[in-house]
Coordinates of C-alpha atoms and ligand atoms in Angstrom, one line a residue:
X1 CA 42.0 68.6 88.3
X2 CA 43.0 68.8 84.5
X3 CA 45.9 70.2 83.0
X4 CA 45.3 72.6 80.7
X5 CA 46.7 72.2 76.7
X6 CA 46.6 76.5 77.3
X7 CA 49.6 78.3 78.8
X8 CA 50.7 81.2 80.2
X9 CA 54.0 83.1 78.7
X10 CA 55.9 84.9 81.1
X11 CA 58.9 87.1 79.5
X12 CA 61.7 87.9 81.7
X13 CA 65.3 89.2 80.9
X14 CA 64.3 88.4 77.0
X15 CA 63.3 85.2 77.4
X16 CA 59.8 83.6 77.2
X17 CA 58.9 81.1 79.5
X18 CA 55.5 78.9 79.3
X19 CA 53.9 78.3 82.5
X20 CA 51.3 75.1 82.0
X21 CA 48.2 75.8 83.6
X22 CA 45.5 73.6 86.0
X23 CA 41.4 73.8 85.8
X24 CA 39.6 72.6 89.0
X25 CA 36.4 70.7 88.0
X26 CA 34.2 74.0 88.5
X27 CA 36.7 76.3 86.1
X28 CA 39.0 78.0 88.1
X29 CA 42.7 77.9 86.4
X30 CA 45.7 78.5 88.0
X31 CA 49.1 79.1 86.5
X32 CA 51.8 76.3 87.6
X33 CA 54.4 77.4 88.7
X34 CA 56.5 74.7 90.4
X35 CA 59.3 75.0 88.3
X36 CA 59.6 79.0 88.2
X37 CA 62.6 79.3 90.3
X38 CA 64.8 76.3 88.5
X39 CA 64.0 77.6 84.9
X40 CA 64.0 81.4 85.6
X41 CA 65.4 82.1 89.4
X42 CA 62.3 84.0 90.2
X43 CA 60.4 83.4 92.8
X44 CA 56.4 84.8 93.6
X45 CA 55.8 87.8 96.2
X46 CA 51.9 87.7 97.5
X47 CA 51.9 88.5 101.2
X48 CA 48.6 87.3 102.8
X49 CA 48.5 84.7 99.6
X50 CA 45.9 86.9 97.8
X51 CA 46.4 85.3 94.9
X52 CA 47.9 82.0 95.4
X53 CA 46.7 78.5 95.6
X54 CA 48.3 76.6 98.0
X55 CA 46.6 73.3 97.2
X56 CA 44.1 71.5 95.0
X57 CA 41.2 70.0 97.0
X58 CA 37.8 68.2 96.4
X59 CA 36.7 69.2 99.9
X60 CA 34.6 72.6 99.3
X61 CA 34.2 74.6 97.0
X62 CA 33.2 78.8 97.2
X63 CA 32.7 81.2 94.7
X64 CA 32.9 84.3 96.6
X65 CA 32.0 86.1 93.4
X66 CA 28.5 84.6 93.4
X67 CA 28.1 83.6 96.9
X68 CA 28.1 80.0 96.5
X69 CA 29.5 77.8 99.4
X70 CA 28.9 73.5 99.0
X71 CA 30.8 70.6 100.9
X72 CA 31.7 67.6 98.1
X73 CA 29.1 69.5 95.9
X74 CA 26.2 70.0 98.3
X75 CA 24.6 73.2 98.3
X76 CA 25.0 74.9 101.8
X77 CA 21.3 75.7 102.1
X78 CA 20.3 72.1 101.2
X79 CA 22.3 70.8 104.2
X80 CA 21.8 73.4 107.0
X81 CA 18.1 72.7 106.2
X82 CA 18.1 69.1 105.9
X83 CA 21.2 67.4 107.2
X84 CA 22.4 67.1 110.9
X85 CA 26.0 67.5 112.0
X86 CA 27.0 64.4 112.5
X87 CA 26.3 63.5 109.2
X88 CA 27.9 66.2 107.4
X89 CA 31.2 66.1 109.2
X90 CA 31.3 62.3 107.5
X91 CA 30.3 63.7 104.4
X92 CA 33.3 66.2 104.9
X93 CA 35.8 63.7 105.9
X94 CA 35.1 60.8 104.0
X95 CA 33.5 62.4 101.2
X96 CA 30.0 60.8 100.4
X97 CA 26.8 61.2 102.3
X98 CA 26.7 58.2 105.0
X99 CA 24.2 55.3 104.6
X100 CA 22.3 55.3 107.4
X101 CA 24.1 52.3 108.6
X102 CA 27.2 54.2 108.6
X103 CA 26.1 57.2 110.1
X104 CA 24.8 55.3 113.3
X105 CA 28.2 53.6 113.8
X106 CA 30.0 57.0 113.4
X107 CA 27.3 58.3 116.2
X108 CA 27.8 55.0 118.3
X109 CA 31.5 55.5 118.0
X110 CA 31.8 59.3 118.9
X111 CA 29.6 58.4 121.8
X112 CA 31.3 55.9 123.5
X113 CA 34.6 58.7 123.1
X114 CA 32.8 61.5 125.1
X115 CA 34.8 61.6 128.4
X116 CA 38.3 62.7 128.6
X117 CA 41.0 61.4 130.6
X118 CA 40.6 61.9 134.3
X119 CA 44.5 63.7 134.1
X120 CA 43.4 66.0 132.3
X121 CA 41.3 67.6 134.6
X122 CA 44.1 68.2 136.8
X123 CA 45.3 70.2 133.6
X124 CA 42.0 72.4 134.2
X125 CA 42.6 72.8 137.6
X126 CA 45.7 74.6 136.7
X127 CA 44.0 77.6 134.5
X128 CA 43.5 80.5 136.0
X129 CA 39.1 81.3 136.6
X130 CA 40.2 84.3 134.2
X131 CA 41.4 82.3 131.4
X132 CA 39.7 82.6 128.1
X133 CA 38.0 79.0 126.8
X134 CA 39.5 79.5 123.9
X135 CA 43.3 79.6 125.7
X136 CA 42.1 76.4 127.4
X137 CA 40.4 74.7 124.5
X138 CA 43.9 75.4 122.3
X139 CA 45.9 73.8 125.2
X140 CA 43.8 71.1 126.0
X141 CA 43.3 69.7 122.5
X142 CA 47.3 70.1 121.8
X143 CA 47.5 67.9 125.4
X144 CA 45.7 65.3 123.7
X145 CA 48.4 63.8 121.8
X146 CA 50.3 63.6 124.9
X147 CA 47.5 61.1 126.0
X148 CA 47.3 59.4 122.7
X149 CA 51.0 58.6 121.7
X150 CA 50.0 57.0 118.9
X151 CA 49.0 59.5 117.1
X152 CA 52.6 60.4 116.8
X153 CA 53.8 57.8 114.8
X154 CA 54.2 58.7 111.2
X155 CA 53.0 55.3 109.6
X156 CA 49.6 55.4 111.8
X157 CA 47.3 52.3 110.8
X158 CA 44.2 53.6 109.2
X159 CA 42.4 52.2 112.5
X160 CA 44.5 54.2 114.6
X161 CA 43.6 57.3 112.3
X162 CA 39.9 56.6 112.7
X163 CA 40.2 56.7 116.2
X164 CA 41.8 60.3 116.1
X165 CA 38.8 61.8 114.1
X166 CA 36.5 60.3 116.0
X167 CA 37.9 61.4 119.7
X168 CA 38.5 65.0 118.3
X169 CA 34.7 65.2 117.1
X170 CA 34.0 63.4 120.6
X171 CA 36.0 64.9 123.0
X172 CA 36.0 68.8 121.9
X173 CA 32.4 69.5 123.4
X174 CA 33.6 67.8 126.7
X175 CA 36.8 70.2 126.9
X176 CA 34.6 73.5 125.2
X177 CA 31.9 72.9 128.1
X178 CA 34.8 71.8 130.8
X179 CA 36.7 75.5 129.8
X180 CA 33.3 77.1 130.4
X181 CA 32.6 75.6 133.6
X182 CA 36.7 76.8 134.8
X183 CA 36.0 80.2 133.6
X184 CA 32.2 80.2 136.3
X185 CA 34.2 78.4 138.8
X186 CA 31.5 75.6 138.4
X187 CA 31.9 71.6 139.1
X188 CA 32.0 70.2 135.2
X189 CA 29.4 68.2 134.1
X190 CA 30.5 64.3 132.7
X191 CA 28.9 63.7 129.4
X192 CA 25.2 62.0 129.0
X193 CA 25.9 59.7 126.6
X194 CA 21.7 59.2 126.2
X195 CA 21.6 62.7 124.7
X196 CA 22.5 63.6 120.9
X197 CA 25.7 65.3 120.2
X198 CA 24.0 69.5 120.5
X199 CA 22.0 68.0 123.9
X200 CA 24.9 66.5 125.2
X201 CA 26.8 69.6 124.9
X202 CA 24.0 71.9 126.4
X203 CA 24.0 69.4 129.2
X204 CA 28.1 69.6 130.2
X205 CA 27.3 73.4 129.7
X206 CA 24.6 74.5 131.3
X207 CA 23.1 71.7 133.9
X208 CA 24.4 72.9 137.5
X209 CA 23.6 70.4 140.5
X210 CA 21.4 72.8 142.4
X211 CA 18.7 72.2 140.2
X212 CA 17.1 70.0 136.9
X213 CA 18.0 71.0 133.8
X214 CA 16.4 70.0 130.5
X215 CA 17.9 70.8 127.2
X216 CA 15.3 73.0 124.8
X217 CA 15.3 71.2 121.5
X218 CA 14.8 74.2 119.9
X219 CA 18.3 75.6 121.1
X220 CA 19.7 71.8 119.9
X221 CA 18.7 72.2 116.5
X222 CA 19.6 75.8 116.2
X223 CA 22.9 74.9 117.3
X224 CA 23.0 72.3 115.2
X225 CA 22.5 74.1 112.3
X226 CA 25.1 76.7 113.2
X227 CA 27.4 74.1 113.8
X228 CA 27.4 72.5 110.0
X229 CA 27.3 76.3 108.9
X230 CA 31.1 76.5 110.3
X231 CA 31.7 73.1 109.3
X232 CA 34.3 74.1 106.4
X233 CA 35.5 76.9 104.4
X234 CA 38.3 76.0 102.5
X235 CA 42.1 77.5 103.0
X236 CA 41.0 80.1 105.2
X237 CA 43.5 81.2 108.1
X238 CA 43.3 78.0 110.6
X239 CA 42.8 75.3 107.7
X240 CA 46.2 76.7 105.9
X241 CA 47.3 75.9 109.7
X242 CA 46.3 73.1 109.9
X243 CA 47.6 71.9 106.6
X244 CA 50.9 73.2 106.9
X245 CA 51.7 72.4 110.3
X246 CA 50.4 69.1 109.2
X247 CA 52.7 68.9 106.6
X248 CA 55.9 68.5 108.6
X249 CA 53.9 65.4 109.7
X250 CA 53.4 66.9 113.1
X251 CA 50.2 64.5 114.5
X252 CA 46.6 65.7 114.3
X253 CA 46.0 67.0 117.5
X254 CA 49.0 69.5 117.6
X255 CA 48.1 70.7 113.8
X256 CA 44.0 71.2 115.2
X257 CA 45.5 72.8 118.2
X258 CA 47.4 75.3 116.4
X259 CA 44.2 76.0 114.2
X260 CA 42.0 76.7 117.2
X261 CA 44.8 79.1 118.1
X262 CA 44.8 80.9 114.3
X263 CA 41.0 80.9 114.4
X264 CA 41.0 83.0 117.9
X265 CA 42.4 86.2 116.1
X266 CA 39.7 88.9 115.9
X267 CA 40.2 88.9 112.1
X268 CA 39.2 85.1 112.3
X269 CA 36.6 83.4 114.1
X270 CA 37.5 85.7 117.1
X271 CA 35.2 88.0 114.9
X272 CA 31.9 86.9 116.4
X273 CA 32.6 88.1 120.0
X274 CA 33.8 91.4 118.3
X275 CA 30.5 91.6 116.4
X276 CA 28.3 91.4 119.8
X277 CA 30.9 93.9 122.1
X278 CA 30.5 95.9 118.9
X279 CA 27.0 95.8 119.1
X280 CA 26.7 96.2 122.2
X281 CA 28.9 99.1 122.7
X282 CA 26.8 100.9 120.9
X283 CA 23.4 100.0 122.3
X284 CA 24.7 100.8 125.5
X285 CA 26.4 104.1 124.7
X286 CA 23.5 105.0 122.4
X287 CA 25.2 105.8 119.2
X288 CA 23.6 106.3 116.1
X289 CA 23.9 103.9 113.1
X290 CA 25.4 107.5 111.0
X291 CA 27.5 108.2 113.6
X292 CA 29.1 104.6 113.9
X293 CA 29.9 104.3 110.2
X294 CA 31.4 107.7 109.9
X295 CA 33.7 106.2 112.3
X296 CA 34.4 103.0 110.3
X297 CA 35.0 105.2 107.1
X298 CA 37.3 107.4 108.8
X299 CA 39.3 103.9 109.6
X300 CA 38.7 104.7 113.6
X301 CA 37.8 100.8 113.7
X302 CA 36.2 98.7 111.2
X303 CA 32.3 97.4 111.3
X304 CA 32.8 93.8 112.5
X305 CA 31.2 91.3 110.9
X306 CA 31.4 92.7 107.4
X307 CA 34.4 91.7 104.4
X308 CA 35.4 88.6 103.5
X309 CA 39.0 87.6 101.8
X310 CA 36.9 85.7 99.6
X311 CA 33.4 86.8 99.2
X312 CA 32.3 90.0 97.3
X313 CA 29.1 89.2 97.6
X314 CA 27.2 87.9 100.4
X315 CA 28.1 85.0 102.4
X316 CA 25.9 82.6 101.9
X317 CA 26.0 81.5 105.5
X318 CA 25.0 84.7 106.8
X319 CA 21.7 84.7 104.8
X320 CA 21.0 81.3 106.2
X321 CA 21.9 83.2 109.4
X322 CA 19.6 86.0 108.9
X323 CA 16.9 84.2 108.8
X324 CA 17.8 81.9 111.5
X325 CA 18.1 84.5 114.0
X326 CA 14.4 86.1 113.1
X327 CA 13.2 82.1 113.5
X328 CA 15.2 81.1 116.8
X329 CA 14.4 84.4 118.8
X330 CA 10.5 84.1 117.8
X331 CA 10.7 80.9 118.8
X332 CA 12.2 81.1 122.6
X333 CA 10.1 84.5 122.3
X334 CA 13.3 86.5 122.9
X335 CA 13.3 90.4 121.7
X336 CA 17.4 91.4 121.4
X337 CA 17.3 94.7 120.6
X338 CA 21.2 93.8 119.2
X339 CA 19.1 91.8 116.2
X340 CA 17.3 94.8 115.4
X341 CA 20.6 97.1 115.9
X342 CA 22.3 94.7 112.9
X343 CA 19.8 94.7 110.4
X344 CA 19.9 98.5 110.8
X345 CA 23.5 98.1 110.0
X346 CA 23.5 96.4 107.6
X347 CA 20.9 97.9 105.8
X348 CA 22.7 101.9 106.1
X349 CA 26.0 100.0 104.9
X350 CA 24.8 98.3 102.4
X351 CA 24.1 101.8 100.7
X352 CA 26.8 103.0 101.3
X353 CA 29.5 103.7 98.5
X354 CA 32.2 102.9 101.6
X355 CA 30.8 99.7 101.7
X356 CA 29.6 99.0 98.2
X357 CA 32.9 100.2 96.2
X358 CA 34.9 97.7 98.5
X359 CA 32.7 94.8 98.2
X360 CA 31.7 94.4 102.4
X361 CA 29.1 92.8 102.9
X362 CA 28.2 90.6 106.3
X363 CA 30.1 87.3 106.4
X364 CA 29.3 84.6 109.0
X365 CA 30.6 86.1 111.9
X366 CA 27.6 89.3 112.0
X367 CA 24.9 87.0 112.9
X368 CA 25.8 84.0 114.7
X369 CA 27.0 86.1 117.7
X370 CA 23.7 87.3 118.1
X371 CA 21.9 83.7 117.8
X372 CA 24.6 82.0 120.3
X373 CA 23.6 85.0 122.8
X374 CA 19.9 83.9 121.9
X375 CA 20.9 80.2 123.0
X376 CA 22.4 81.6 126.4
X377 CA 25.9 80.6 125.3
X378 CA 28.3 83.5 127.0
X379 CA 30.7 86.3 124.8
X380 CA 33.4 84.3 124.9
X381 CA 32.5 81.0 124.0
X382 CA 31.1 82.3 120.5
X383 CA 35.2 81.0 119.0
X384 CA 34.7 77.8 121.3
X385 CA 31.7 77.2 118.9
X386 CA 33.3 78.0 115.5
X387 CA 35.8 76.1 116.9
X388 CA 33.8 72.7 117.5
X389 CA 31.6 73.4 113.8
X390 CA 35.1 73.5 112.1
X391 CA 36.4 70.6 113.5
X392 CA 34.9 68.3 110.9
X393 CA 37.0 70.6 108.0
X394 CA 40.1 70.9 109.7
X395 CA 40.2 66.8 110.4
X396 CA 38.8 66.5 106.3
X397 CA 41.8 68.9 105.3
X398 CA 44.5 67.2 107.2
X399 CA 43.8 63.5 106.2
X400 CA 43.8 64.7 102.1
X401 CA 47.3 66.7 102.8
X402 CA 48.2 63.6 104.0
X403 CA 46.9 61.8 101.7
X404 CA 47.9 63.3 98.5
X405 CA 51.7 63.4 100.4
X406 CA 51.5 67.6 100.3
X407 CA 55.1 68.8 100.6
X408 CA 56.2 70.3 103.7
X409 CA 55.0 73.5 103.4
X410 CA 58.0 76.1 103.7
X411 CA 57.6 79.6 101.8
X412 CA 60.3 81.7 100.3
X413 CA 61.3 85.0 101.0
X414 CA 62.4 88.4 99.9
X415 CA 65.2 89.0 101.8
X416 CA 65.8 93.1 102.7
X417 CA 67.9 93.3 105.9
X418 CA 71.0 94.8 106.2
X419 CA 73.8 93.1 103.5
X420 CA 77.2 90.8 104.6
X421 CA 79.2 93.5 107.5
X422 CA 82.2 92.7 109.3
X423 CA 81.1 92.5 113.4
X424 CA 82.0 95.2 115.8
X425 CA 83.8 94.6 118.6
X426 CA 81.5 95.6 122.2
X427 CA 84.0 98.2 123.1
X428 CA 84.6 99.9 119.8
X429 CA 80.4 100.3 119.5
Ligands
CMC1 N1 35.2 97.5 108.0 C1 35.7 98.5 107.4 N2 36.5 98.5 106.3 C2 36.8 97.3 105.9 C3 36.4 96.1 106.5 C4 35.5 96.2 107.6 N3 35.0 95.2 108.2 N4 36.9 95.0 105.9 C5 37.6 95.5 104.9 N5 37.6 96.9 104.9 C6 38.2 97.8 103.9 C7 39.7 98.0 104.2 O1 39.9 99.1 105.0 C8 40.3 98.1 102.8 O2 40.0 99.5 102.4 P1 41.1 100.3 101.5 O3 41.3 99.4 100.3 O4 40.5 101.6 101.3 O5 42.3 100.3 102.4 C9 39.4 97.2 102.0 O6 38.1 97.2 102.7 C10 40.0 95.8 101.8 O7 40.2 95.3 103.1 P2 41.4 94.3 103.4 O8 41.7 94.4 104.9 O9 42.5 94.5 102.4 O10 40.7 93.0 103.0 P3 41.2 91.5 103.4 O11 40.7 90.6 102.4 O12 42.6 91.5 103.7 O13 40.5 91.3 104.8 C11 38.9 90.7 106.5 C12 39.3 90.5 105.0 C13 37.8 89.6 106.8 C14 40.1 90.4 107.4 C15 38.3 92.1 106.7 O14 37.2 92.3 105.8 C16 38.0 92.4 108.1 O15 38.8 92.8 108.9 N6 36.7 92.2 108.5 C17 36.3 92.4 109.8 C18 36.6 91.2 110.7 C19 35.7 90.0 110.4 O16 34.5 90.2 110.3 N7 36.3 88.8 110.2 C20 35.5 87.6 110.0 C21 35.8 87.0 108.7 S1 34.6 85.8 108.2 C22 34.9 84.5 109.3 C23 36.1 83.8 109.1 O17 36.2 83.0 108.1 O18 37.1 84.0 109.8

């Protein structure tokens, strides 16, 4: 980040302030203003933070102008095509592609953190058989830090830190596939620890002890793939969690849990469930692609899937996507007539002035669902997966907050309640 030798002026009661200005390494500028309210007692209104930059960061970077998404300055594509992700969540957090000798310690490492502490399944045996995995995966993964009292201690050794990133990245497929097995009233499955980090997963999910099970590589890669496509994405709604609860140096584990619990929103990652019961809905109740976006324009419910905070263009990740889905379901030799239901979809919205005037185009969230049904993962695990391909970002955001000593984040307000009145007594009310 530079500082600018440009300014902005504001004028305000007759007076002209100059506001110094930052440029990020790909041009963005951004007006300073960390001494507004001491020079001029103003402060910023921008609800949802539409415009406002709550940090600089060298993690990712988007244009959601031109559709451009890289992690430390790799092109999306490049990596979902040729990277694995393992090694992307150590590009992510440590910022440089792993030598091959560090990306099989990293593996070794997160392997030999796989199982969780016996206790904690009697935590599991307490959630209901109707809880949603994504209730249990938020609770669990705040539990952890119960387990590993360490992590609380503000001046952590960088050892003790390594540890934390590598149990998160090790232990959240154990607790995704353990919520899973609550919800089907299943025995869980302990990890196999002679199976990559996708075939280890598919194991703990779907391997019953009634009979073998083999994991399909072909569903390993895929998920794989989708995996480092969630990987990061900036200060979206659960990073900025993670960041600011972070920032009252609360320890890692509470600051993830709270982001799995902003990424469950429907607006969030809790999008790609909505896409399929969308979807679906209308398969089943046979309702015609017109018919269904009359409804979204007349704001009866909005077509899931589509808009983005950021992009106003497509998502990169959901042309990756796209094409994934045609390659996947040829490949297991699965016809979902929901596949063909989207690209019909997307293709009447796209030409549609609703859609075009107002920038909507499909984000991640339209295809994936449709791909993770492919893979036999149930509805309701679709967030459990965003929630395991983020982890990487979340764990990269937190340790450069810490790092770069972010203040504790603590907004202002404008206040408009009722002004100073004297109390009323209960019987004169
Ligand atoms: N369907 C219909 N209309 C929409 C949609 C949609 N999916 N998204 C936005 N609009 C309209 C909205 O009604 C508004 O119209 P108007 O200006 O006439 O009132 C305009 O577009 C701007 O919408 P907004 O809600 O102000 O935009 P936002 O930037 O606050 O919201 C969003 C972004 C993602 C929450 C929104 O597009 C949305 O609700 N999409 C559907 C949910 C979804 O797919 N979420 C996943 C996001 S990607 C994964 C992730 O990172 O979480």
């Amino acid at each position: 980040m530079a500082q600018s030798d440009k300014t902005a002026t504001l004028t305000y009661n007759g007076t002209t302030y100059e506001l110094p200005l930052l440029e990020g390494t790909e041009g963005e500028v951004a007006i300073d203003i960390g001494k507004l309210r001491d020079q001029t007692g103003l402060i910023t209104m921008d609800p949802g933070f539409k415009n406002t930059g709550s940090t600089t960061s060298s993690i990712t970077f988007l244009d959601g102008e031109q559709g451009i998404l890289r992690y430390r300055g790799y092109n999306i594509e490049e990596l979902a095509e040729k990277s694995s992700f393992l090694e992307v969540s150590w590009l992510l957090i440590y910022g440089e592609l792993p030598t091959a000798e560090q990306l099989k310690k990293f593996q070794t490492d997160i392997t030999k953190h796989t199982l969780i502490h016996e206790d904690m399944r009697k935590i599991f045996d307490g959630f209901p058989t109707t809880a949603h995995p994504m209730g249990v995966l938020g609770s669990l993964t705040a539990a952890l830090s119960a387990f590993y009292p360490r992590a609380m201690e503000t001046n952590r050794p960088p050892e003790e830190i390594y540890l934390s990133v590598v149990r998160l990245i090790a232990k959240i497929p154990t607790i995704a596939a353990w919520s899973y097995k609550n919800e089907m009233g299943h025995p869980v499955n302990y990890p196999d620890n002679s199976l990559s980090y996708c075939e280890r997963f598919l194991k703990m999910m779907f391997a019953l002890p009634t009979e073998d099970y083999h994991v399909d590589p072909v569903v390993a890669d895929a998920l794989d793939k989708l995996l480092i496509l969630h990987a990061d994405h900036e200060q979206n709604c659960s990073t900025s969690t993670v960041r600011m609860v972070g920032s009252s140096l609360a320890n890692i584990y509470s600051a993830i849990a709270s982001a799995i619990n902003a990424l469950g929103g429907p607006l969030h990652g809790g999008a790609n469930q909505e896409v399929i019961e969308m979807l679906e809905d209308i398969h089943k109740n046979g309702v015609s692609i017109s018919t269904f976006v009359e409804k979204v324009k007349s704001r009866e419910m909005r077509l899931m899937g589509f808009g983005h905070r950021v992009y106003k263009n497509f998502d990169p990740r959901a042309r990756i996507l796209k094409k994934s889905c045609d390659e996947v379901l040829n490949k297991l030799g699965i016809n979902d007539p929901l596949l063909d239901l989207a690209k019909q979809l997307e293709e009447v919205a796209l030409k549609d002035d609703f859609f075009v005037s107002r920038k909507l185009y499909p984000n991640v969230d339209f295809y994936s669902g449709i791909i993770y049904r492919a893979l036999g993962l149930p509805v309701d695990m679709f967030t459990v997966m965003f929630a395991m391909g983020r982890m990487p970002g979340w764990i990269a955001q937190w340790l450069e907050m810490l790092q770069m000593k972010q203040p504790i984040g603590r907004p202002r307000q404008i206040y408009t309640g009722a002004t100073e009145r004297p109390y009323v007594e209960m019987n004169k009310r």
